[in-house]
Amino acid sequence: MTEPFYGSDYQALAAFDPQIADVLLTELERLRGGLQLIASENMSSPEVLTALGSTLSNKYAEGYPGRRYYGGCAEVDKAEELAIERCKALLDADHANVQPHSGASANQAVYGAFLQPGEKILAMSLPHGGHLTHGTKVSFSGKWFDAIHYGVHPETENIDYDEVERLAKEHRPKVICAGGSAIPRLIDFERFRAIADEVGAIFWVDAAHFIGLVAGKAIPSPVPHADVVTFTTHKVLRGPRSGALVCREEHAKALDKAVFPMMQGGPQMHTIAAKAVNFKECATPEYAAYASAVIENCQALAARLQEHGIRPTTGGTDTHLTLLDLQGVGVTGADAEARCDAAGITLNKNAIPNDPQKPSIASGIRVGTPCVTTQGMGVEQMTTIADLIDEAVTAGDADPEHEVSRRVRAQVTELVEAFPAYPR
Ligand SMILES: *Cc1c(COP(=O)(O)O)cnc(C)c1O
């Protein structure tokens, strides 16, 4: 490099603002020091983080490449054009919009493009694995739109497609949504498409959680079946914290207008540059191998936990996450989360289908393998991790000084030192 690069200069920040510099460093130490099993998290590459910490953050670029409301956009246009082209190629899509600030923002654009206030959407219920933005009462989506919810079948714990069809015919929603934040199984996109066609609905897939597995060609793609696919870029995909969407050409104008100016102001050009870097990473054979390993690891983890009496809902997983029912071991999700936390294992409590507990307590935990797989761990380490989770959950304590917390934490330390996050 011949020019000094302004951004990512830790020494300069530490000299000016030691308090925030300290947070940046201690957060990195927290990441390195424990097991990160939150299914919606991952660890972006230094290349992605470098694009994020760049002067592109300064630029106002309302509009789209070549059609901006501001001057001086020639350079950032290049970044957005690369991001769009790479995204379309990666997902084999007609059209991409890389401006949504987050998954929730991408979802807002779907409502903005296809629905008037008060119109109907059919989506998965939150307690069965959906998402806040799929019509819950606390979200704009449930306040301003009429949401009807389907759930999972009580026996299979998988999406009840017959119920989806029945509700679609009964309510004739404008939009039908597939996808959620706690679905361990593959989704039957063909069936959803057929149901949407039967009632003349737009078929929207919220692929926030699993788009990385699609990008890595480890699971089938929703893109050929859906009118629009929204996603986050920071989950399995491993890019910057942000969102994006791809759609059929016929919906391109409506969705672009819904992202800007209907829902958002200026795009975050540094994040868009980071998305371009991420899409390039995702097109490599290394990333494809990663995506397959994420699933293989999750299946190994779920199988071992099952041996301990911690039951994966649906009997297992096809993806990067497993939802675990703790009723068999008599521990609540909230207690399990606290005990694991004290032992250096970060995961989250989660409602399971037909959960008898309230959401703040829950009967389950959700565990995912994107982070540990990024760290290079394989199925052998998953067995160890499952054993550690079992020990922390069934014998542990929320007190970090408890003997079990200490013992598990010591083994966690050994594991993460062998497979470091962001190696020094
Ligand atoms: C994570 C997630 C979102 C929201 O993404 P944010 O970037 O947090 O706004 C939306 N839908 C689903 C299904 C998700 O899992």
Short mmCIF file of C-alpha atoms and ligand atoms in Angstrom, two decimals, residues 40 101-107 129-134 178-182 204 206-210 230-235 241-243 366, ligand 1:
data_model
loop_
_atom_site.label_atom_id
_atom_site.label_comp_id
_atom_site.label_asym_id
_atom_site.label_seq_id
_atom_site.Cartn_x
_atom_site.Cartn_y
_atom_site.Cartn_z
CA SER A 40 -27.78 -15.94 13.84
CA HIS A 101 -29.82 -1.60 6.11
CA SER A 102 -30.87 -4.87 7.75
CA GLY A 103 -33.09 -7.91 7.41
CA ALA A 104 -36.00 -6.00 8.96
CA SER A 105 -35.49 -3.14 6.46
CA ALA A 106 -35.53 -5.56 3.53
CA ASN A 107 -38.77 -7.01 4.88
CA GLY A 129 -40.26 -20.18 14.45
CA GLY A 130 -41.29 -17.08 12.41
CA HIS A 131 -39.99 -13.55 12.92
CA LEU A 132 -41.15 -10.31 14.56
CA THR A 133 -41.48 -8.67 11.13
CA HIS A 134 -43.90 -11.37 9.95
CA ALA A 178 -41.99 -18.65 4.12
CA GLY A 179 -38.97 -18.52 6.39
CA GLY A 180 -38.21 -17.71 10.00
CA SER A 181 -35.61 -17.62 12.71
CA ALA A 182 -35.96 -21.03 14.31
CA TRP A 204 -42.02 -14.06 -0.41
CA ASP A 206 -37.43 -14.50 4.18
CA ALA A 207 -34.11 -16.34 3.88
CA ALA A 208 -32.33 -14.26 6.56
CA HIS A 209 -31.12 -17.33 8.40
CA PHE A 210 -30.24 -19.76 5.66
CA THR A 230 -35.10 -11.06 1.44
CA PHE A 231 -32.10 -11.84 3.61
CA THR A 232 -29.54 -10.61 6.09
CA THR A 233 -25.89 -10.61 5.16
CA HIS A 234 -24.42 -11.23 8.62
CA LYS A 235 -25.75 -14.67 9.57
CA ARG A 241 -24.41 -6.57 9.53
CA SER A 242 -26.94 -5.65 6.85
CA GLY A 243 -29.65 -6.85 4.48
CA ARG A 366 -31.43 -22.57 19.93
C1 LIG B 1 -32.55 -12.08 11.61
C2 LIG B 1 -33.84 -12.08 10.89
C3 LIG B 1 -34.44 -10.89 10.41
C4 LIG B 1 -33.98 -9.51 10.82
O1 LIG B 1 -32.73 -9.17 10.52
P1 LIG B 1 -32.13 -7.84 11.22
O2 LIG B 1 -30.90 -7.59 10.42
O3 LIG B 1 -31.90 -8.16 12.65
O4 LIG B 1 -33.13 -6.75 11.04
C5 LIG B 1 -35.57 -10.99 9.64
N1 LIG B 1 -36.12 -12.19 9.36
C6 LIG B 1 -35.61 -13.33 9.84
C7 LIG B 1 -36.27 -14.61 9.50
C8 LIG B 1 -34.46 -13.32 10.62
O5 LIG B 1 -33.98 -14.46 11.10
#
